[in-house]
C-alpha atoms as a printed R data frame, in Angstrom:
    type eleno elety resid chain resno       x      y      z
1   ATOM     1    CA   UNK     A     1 -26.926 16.961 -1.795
2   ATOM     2    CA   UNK     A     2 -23.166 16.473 -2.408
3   ATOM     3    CA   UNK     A     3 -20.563 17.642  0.191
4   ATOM     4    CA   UNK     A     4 -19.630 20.178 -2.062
5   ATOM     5    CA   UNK     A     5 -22.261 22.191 -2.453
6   ATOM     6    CA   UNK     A     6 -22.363 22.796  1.437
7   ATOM     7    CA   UNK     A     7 -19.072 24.271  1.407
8   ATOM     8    CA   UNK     A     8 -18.143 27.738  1.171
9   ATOM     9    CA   UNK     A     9 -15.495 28.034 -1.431
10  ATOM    10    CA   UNK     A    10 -14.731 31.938 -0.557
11  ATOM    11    CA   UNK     A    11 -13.262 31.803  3.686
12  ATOM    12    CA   UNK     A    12  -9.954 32.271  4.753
13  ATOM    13    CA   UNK     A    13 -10.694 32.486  8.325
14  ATOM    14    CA   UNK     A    14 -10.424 29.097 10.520
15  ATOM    15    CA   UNK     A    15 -12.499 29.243 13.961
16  ATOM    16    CA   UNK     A    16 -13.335 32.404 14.387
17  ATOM    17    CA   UNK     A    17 -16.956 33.642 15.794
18  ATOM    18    CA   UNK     A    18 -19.055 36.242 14.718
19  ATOM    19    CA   UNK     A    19 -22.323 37.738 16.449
20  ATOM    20    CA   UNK     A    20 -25.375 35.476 15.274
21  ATOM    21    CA   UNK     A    21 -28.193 37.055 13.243
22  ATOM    22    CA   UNK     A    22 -31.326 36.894 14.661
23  ATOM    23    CA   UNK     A    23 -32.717 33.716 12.823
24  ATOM    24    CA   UNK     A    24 -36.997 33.278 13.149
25  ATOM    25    CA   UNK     A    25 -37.478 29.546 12.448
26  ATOM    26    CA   UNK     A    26 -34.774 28.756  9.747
27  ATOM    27    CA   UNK     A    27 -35.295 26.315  6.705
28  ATOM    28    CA   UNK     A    28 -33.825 23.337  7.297
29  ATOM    29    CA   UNK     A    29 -32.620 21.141  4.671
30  ATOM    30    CA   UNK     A    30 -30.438 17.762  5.150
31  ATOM    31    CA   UNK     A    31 -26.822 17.357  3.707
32  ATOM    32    CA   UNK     A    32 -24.852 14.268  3.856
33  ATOM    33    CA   UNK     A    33 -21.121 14.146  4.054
34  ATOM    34    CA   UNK     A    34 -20.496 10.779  2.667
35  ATOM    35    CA   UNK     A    35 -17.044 10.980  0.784
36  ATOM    36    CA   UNK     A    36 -15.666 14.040  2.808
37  ATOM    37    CA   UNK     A    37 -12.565 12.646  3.682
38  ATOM    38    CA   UNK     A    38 -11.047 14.246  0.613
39  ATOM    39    CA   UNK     A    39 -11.870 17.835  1.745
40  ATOM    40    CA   UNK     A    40 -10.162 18.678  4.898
41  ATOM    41    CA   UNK     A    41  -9.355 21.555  3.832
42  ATOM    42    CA   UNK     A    42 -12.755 22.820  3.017
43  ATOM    43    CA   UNK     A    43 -14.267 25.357  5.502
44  ATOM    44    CA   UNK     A    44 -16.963 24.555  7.024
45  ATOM    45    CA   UNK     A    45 -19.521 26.996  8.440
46  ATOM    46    CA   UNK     A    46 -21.620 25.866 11.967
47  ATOM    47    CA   UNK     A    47 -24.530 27.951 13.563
48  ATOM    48    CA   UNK     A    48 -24.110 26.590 17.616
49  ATOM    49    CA   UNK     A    49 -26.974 27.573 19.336
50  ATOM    50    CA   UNK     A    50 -26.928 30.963 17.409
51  ATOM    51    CA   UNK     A    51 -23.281 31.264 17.971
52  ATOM    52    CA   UNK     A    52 -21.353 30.957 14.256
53  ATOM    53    CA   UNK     A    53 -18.073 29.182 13.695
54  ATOM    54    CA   UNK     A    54 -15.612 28.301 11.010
55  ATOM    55    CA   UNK     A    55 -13.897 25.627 10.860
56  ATOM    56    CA   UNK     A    56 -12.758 22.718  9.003
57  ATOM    57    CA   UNK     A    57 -13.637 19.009  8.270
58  ATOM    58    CA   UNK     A    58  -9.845 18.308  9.515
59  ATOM    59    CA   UNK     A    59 -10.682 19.837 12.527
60  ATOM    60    CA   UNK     A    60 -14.148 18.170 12.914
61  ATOM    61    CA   UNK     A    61 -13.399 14.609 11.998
62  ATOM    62    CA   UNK     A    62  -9.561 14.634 14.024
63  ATOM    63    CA   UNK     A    63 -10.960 12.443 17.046
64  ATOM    64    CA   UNK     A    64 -13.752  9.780 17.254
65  ATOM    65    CA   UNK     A    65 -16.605 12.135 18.184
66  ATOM    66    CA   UNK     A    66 -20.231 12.703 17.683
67  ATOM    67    CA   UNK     A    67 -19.035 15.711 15.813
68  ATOM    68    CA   UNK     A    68 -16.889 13.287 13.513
69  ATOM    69    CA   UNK     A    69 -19.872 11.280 12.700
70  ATOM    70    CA   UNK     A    70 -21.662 13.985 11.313
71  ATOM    71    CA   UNK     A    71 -19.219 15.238  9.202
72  ATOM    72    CA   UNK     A    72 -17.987 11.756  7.737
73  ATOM    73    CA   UNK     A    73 -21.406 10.889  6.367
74  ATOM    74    CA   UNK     A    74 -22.653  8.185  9.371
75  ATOM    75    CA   UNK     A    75 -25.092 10.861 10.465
76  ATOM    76    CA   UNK     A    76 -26.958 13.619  8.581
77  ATOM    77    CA   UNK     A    77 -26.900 16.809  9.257
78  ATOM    78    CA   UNK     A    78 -29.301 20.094  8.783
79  ATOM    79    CA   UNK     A    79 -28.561 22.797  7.183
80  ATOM    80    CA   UNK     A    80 -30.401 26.431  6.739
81  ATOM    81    CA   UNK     A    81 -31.153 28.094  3.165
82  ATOM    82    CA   UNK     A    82 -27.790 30.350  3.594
83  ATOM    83    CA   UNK     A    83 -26.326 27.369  3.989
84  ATOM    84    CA   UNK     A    84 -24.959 27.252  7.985
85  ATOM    85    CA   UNK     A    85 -24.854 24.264  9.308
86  ATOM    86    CA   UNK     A    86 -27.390 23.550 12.467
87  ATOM    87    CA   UNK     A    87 -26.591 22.256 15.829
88  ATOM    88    CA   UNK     A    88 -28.659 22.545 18.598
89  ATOM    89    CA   UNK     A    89 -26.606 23.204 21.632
90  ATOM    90    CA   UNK     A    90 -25.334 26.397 23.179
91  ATOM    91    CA   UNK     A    91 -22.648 28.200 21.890
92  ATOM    92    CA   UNK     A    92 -21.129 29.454 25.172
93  ATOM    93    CA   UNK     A    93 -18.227 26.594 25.072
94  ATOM    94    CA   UNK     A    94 -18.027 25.328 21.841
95  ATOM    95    CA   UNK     A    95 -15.145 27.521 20.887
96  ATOM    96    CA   UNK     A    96 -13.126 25.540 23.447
97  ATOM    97    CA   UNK     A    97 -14.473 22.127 21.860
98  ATOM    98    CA   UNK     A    98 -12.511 23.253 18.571
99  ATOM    99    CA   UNK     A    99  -9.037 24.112 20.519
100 ATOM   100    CA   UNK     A   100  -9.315 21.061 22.267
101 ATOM   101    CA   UNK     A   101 -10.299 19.067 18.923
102 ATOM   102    CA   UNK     A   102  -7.224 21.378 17.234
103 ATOM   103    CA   UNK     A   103  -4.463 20.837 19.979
104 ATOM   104    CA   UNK     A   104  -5.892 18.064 21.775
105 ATOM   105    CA   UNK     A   105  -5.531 20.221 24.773
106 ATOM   106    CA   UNK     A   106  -7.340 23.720 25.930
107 ATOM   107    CA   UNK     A   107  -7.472 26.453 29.107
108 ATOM   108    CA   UNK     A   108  -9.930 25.576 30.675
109 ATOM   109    CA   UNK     A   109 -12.236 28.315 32.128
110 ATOM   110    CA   UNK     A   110 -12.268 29.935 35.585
111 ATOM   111    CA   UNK     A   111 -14.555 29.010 37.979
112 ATOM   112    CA   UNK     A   112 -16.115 25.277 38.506
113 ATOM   113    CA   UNK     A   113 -19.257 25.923 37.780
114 ATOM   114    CA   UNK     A   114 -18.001 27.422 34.245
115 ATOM   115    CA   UNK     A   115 -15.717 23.787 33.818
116 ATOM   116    CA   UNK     A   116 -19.073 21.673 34.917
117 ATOM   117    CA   UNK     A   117 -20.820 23.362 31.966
118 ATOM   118    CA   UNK     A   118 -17.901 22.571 29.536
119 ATOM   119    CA   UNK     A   119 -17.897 19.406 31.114
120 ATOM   120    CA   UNK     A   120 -21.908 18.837 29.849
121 ATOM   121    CA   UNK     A   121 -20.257 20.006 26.454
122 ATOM   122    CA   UNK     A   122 -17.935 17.261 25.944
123 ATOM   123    CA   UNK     A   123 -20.085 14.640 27.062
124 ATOM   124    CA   UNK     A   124 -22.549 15.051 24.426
125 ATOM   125    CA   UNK     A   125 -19.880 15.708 21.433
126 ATOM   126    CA   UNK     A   126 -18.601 12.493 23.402
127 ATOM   127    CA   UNK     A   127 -14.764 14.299 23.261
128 ATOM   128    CA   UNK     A   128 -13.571 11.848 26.110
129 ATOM   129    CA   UNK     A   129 -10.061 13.492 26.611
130 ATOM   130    CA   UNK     A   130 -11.901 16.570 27.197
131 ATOM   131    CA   UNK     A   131 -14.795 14.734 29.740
132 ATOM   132    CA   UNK     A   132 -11.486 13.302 31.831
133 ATOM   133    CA   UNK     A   133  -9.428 17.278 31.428
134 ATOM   134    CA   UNK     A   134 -12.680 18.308 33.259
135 ATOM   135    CA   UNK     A   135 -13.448 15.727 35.335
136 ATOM   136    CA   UNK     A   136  -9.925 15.649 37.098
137 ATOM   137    CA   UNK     A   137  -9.787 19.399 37.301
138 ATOM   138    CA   UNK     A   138 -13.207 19.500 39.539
139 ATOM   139    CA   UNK     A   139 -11.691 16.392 41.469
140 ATOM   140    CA   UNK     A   140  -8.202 18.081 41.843
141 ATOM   141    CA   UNK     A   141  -9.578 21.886 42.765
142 ATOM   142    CA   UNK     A   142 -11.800 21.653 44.910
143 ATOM   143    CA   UNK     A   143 -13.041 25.801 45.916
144 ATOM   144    CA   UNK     A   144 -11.177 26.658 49.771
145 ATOM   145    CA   UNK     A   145 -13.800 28.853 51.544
146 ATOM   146    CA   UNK     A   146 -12.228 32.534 51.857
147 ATOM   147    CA   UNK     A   147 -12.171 32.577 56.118
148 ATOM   148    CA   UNK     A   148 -13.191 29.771 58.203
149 ATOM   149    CA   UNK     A   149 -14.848 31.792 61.124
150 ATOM   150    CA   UNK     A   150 -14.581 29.330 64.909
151 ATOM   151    CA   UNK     A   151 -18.110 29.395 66.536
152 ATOM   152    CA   UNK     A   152 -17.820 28.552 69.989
153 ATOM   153    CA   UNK     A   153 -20.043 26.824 71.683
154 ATOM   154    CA   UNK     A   154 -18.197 26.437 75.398
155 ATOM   155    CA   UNK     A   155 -16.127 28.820 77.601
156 ATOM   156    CA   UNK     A   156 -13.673 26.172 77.556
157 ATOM   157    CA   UNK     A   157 -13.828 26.170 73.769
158 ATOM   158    CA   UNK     A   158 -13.759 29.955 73.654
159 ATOM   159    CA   UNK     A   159 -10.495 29.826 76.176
160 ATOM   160    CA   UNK     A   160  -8.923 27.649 74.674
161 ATOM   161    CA   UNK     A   161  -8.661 29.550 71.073
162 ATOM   162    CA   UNK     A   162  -7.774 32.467 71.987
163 ATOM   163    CA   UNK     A   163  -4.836 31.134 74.406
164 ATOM   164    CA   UNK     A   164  -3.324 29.238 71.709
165 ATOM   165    CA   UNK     A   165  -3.699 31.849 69.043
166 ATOM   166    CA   UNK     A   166  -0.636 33.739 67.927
167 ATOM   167    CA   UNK     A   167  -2.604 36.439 66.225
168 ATOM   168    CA   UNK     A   168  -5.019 39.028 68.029
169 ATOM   169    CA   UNK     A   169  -8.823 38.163 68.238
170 ATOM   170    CA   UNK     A   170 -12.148 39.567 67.453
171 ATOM   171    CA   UNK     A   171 -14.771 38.132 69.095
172 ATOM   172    CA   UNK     A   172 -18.711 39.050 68.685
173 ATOM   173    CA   UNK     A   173 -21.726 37.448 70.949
174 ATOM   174    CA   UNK     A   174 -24.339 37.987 69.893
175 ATOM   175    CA   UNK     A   175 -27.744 36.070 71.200
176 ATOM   176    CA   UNK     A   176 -31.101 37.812 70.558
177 ATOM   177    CA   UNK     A   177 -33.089 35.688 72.642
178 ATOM   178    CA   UNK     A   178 -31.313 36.926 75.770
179 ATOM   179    CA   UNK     A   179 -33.268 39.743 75.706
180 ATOM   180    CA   UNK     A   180 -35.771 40.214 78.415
181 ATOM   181    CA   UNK     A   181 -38.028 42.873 77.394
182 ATOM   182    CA   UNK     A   182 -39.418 44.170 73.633
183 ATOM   183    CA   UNK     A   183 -36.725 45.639 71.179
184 ATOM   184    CA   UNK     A   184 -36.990 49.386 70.244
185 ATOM   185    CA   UNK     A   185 -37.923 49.481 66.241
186 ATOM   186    CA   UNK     A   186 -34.112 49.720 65.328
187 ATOM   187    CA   UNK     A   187 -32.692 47.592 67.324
188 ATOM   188    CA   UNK     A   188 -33.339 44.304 64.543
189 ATOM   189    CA   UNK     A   189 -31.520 46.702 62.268
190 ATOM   190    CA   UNK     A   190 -28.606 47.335 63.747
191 ATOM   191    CA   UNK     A   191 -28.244 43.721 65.331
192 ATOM   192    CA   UNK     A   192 -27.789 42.700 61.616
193 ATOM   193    CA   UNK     A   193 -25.424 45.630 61.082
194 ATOM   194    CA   UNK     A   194 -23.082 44.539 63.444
195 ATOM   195    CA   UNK     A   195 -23.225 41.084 62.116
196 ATOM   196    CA   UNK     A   196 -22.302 42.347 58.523
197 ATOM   197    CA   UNK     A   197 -19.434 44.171 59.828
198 ATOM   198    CA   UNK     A   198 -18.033 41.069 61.569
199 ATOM   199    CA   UNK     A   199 -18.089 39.501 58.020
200 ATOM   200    CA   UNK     A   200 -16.872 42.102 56.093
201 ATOM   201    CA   UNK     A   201 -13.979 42.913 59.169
202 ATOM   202    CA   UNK     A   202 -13.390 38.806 58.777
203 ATOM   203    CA   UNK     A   203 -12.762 38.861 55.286
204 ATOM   204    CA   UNK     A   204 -10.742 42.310 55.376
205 ATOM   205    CA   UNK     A   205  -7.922 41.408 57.950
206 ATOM   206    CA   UNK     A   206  -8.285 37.456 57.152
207 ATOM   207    CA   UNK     A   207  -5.027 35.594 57.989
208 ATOM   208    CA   UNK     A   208  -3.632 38.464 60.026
209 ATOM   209    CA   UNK     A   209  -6.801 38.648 62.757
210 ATOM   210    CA   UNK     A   210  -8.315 35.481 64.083
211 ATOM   211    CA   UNK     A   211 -12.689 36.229 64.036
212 ATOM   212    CA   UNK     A   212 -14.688 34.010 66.615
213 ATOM   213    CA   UNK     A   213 -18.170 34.043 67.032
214 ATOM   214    CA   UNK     A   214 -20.396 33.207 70.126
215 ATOM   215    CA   UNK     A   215 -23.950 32.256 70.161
216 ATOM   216    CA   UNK     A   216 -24.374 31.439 73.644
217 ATOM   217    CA   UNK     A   217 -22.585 34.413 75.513
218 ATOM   218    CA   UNK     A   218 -24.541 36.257 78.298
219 ATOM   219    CA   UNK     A   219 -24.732 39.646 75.572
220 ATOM   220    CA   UNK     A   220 -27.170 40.546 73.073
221 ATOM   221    CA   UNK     A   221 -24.446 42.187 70.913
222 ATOM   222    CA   UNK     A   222 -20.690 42.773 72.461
223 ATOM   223    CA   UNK     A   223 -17.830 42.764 71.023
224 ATOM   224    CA   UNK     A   224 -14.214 41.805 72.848
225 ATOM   225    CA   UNK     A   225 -10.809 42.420 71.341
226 ATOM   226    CA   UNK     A   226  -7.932 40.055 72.517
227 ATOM   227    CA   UNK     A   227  -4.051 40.505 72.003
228 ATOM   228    CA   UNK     A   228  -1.422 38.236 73.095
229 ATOM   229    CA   UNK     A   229  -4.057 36.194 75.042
230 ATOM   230    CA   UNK     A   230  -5.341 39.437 77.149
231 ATOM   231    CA   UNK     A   231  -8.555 41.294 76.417
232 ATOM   232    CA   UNK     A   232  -7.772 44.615 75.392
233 ATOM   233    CA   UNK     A   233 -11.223 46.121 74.821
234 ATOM   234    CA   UNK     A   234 -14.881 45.466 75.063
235 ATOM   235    CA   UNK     A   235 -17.658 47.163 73.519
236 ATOM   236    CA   UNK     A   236 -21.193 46.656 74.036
237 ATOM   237    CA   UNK     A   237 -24.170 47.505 71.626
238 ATOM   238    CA   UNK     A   238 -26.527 47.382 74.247
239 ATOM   239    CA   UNK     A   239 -28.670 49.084 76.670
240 ATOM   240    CA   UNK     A   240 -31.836 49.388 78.776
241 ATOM   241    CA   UNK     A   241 -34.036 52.539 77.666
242 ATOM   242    CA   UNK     A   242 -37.476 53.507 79.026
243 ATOM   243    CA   UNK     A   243 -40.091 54.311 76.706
244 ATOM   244    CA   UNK     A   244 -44.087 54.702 77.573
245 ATOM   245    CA   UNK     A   245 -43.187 54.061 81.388
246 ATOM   246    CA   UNK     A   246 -41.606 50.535 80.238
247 ATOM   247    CA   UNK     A   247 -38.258 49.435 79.345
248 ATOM   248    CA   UNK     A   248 -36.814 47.914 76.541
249 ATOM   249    CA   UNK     A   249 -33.461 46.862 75.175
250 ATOM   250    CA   UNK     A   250 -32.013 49.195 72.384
251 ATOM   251    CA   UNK     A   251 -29.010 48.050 70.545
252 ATOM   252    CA   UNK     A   252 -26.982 50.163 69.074
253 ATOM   253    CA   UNK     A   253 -24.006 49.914 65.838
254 ATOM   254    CA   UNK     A   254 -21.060 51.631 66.835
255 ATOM   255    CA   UNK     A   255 -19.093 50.912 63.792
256 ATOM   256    CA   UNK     A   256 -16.335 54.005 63.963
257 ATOM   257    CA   UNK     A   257 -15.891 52.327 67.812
258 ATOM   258    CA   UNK     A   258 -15.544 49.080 66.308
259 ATOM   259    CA   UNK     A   259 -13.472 49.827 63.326
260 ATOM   260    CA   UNK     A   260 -10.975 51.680 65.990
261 ATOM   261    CA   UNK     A   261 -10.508 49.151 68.177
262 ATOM   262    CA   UNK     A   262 -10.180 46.247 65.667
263 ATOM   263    CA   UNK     A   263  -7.231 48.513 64.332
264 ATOM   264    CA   UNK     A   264  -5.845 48.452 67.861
265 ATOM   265    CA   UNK     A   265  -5.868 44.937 68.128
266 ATOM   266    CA   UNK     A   266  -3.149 44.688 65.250
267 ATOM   267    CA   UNK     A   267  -0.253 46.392 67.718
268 ATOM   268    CA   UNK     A   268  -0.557 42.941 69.199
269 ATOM   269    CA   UNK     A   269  -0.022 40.615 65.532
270 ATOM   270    CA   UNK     A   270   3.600 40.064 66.398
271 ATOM   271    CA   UNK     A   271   4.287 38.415 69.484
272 ATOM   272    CA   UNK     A   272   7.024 41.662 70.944
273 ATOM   273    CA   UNK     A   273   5.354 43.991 72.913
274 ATOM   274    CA   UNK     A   274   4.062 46.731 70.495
275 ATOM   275    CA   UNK     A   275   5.640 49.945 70.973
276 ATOM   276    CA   UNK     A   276   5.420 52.115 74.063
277 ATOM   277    CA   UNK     A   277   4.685 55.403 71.880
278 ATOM   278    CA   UNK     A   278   2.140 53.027 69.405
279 ATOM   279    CA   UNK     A   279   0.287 52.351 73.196
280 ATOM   280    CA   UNK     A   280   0.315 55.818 73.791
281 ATOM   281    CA   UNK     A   281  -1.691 56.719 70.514
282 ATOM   282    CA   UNK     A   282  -4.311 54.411 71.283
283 ATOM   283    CA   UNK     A   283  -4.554 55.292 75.047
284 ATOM   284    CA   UNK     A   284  -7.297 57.553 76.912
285 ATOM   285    CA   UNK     A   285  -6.271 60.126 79.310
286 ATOM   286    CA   UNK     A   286  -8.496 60.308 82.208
287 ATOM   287    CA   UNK     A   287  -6.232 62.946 84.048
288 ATOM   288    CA   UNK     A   288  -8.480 65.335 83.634
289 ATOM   289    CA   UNK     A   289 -10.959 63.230 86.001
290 ATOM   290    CA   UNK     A   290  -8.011 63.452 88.741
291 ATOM   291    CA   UNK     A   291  -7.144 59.926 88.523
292 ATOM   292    CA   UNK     A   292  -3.542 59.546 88.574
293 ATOM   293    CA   UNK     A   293  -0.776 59.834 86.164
294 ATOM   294    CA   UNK     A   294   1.059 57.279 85.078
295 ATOM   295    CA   UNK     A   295   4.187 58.636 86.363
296 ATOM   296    CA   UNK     A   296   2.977 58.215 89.877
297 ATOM   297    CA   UNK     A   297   1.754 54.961 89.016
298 ATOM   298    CA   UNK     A   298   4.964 53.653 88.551
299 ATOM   299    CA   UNK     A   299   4.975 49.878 87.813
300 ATOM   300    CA   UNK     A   300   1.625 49.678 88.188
301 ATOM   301    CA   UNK     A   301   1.433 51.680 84.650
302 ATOM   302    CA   UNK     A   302   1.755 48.125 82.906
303 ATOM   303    CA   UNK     A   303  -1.310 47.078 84.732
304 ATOM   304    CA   UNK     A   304  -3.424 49.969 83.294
305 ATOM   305    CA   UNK     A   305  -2.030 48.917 79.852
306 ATOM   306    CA   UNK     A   306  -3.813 45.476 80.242
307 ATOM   307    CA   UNK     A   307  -6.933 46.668 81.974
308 ATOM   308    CA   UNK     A   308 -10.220 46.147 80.455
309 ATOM   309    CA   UNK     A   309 -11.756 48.719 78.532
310 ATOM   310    CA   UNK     A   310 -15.305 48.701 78.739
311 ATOM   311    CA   UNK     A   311 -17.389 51.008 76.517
312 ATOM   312    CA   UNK     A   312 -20.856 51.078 76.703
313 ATOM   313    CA   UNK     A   313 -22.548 52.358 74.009
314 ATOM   314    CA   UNK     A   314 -25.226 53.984 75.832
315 ATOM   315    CA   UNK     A   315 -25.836 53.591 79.470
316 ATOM   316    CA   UNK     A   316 -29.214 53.064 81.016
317 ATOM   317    CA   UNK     A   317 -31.501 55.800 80.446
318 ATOM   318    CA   UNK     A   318 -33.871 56.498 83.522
319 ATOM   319    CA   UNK     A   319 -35.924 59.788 82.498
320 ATOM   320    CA   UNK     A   320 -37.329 59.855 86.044
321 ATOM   321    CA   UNK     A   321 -33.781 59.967 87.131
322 ATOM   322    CA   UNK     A   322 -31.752 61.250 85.195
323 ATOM   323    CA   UNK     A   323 -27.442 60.717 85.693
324 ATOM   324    CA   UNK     A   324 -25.848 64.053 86.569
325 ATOM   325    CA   UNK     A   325 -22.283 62.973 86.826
326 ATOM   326    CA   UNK     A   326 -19.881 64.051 83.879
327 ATOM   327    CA   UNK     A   327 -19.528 61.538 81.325
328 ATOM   328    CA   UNK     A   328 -15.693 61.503 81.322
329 ATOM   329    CA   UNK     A   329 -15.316 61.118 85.051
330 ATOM   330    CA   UNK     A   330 -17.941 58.680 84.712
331 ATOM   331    CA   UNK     A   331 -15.460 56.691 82.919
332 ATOM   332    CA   UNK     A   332 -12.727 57.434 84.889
333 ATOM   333    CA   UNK     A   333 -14.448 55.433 87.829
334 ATOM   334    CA   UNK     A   334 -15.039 52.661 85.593
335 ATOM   335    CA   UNK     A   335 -11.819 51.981 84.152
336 ATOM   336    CA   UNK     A   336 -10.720 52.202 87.902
């Protein structure tokens, strides 16, 4: 068969695709290009993996290619009985095997593992300008993870980071095996809970908060809150319940508690003092427990600023005995 009469004579589109019809086993028939060179013009119609394309010999035979030994009669090619031309390789990149072979240069695609597959691509059509575009890019841009998240492993360690930070600190410990007695049924839940949140808080305020985690901490699940090297807050997911005259640890996911006091923490991302009236907002008032008020306090209102506090989730549960003080005096005397 003459390279004529596997030409269309009719296109005026050049390398365009259109949707692929659903082909059951073609009949294949072999064409040979030999003599081509005169018709660079001529379109040229390929069937990529399903994928169609037009395009022409010009394009095709530009660079020393596999594709240019097909089409300049050192290689036959196969052909179905409408007359596309067959190769058998997926269609997904060979659009930017055309621009390349047209411009001798092409956008690559986002992502790596999208260049790695284009990569694949040129290295069978043996396109080497394209094998080095890709090969450099996946050398040169190498994916940055989106946090890097410190896991201590020392007090030191743990000291030492959030000293030296400049930005206010999140830190969760968690450490299932520190438990003592059987877990109640949701407790495995909610221990996984809290670790999502950590991640998704990480990535949220990432760059402005600095996340640590801690495996070996005394805690099954606490989290602290640190601001200008102080701790600010604490709040533990944790407690000792009886159930069927036995006791087990029931961890909890206080994740409005959380959320609140990771906001907190950002009065402290600039290294002034936040504001007095910012403090305020965020404060408790235990006056109504008769502690007193900060005006009597005096300087020692600063100090109650900086003083730990520590929220308990849920504090022990004794059935047999059950606590009859008020739950916001209760706290009062704590945060004393």
């Amino acid at each position: 068969m003459s390279g004529d009469s596997c030409l269309p004579q009719h296109h005026t589109q050049s390398d365009s695709t259109s949707p692929a019809p659903h082909l059951a086993c073609p009949k294949t028939k072999t064409c040979s290009y030999r003599g081509a060179v005169g018709l660079g013009n001529k379109y040229v119609r390929l069937n990529v993996g399903g994928t169609l394309f037009y395009t022409t010999l010009q394009i095709l035979t530009r660079q020393n290619s596999m594709l240019k030994a097909m089409f300049s009669g050192k290689k036959e090619v196969f052909t179905d009985k409408e007359g596309w031309i067959l190769i058998d390789r997926s269609g997904k990149h060979f659009g930017s095997i055309l621009c390349y072979l047209r411009d001798g240069t092409v956008t690559l695609p986002k992502g790596r593992q999208a260049v790695q597959e284009l990569l694949a691509e040129a290295k069978y059509y043996l396109i080497q300008g394209l094998i080095e575009l890709c090969q450099n890019t996946l050398q040169g841009n190498q994916e940055q993870p989106l946090c890097v998240i410190p896991v201590v492993t020392s007090s030191k360690e743990e000291e030492r980071l959030i000293q030296s930070s400049t930005k206010p600190v999140v830190k969760l410990v968690y450490n299932r095996s520190n438990n003592k007695y059987s877990y109640t049924s949701n407790s495995d839940d909610n221990l996984l809970k809290n670790i999502e949140l950590f991640d998704r808080l990480s990535l949220s305020f990432n760059g402005r908060v600095l996340f640590i985690k801690d495996v070996i901490g005394d805690e099954i699940c606490c989290w602290s809150f640190y601001g200008q090297g102080r701790k600010l807050a604490e709040v533990c997911c944790t407690s000792i319940v009886y159930a069927t005259e036995k006791k087990q640890t029931k961890v909890e996911f206080p994740e409005a508690r959380i959320y609140e006091e990771t906001l907190n923490t950002l009065l402290y991302e600039t290294m002034p003092l936040p504001d007095n009236s910012l403090l305020e907002a965020t404060r408790r008032s235990y006056n109504n427990c008769g502690s007193h008020s900060e005006e009597e306090e005096g300087p020692g209102g600063a100090e109650l600023r900086e003083r730990v506090r520590r929220i308990h989730v849920k504090s022990i549960v004794r059935k047999a005995d059950p606590v009859t003080s008020s739950p916001s005096c209760s706290a009062a005397s704590e945060s004393s």
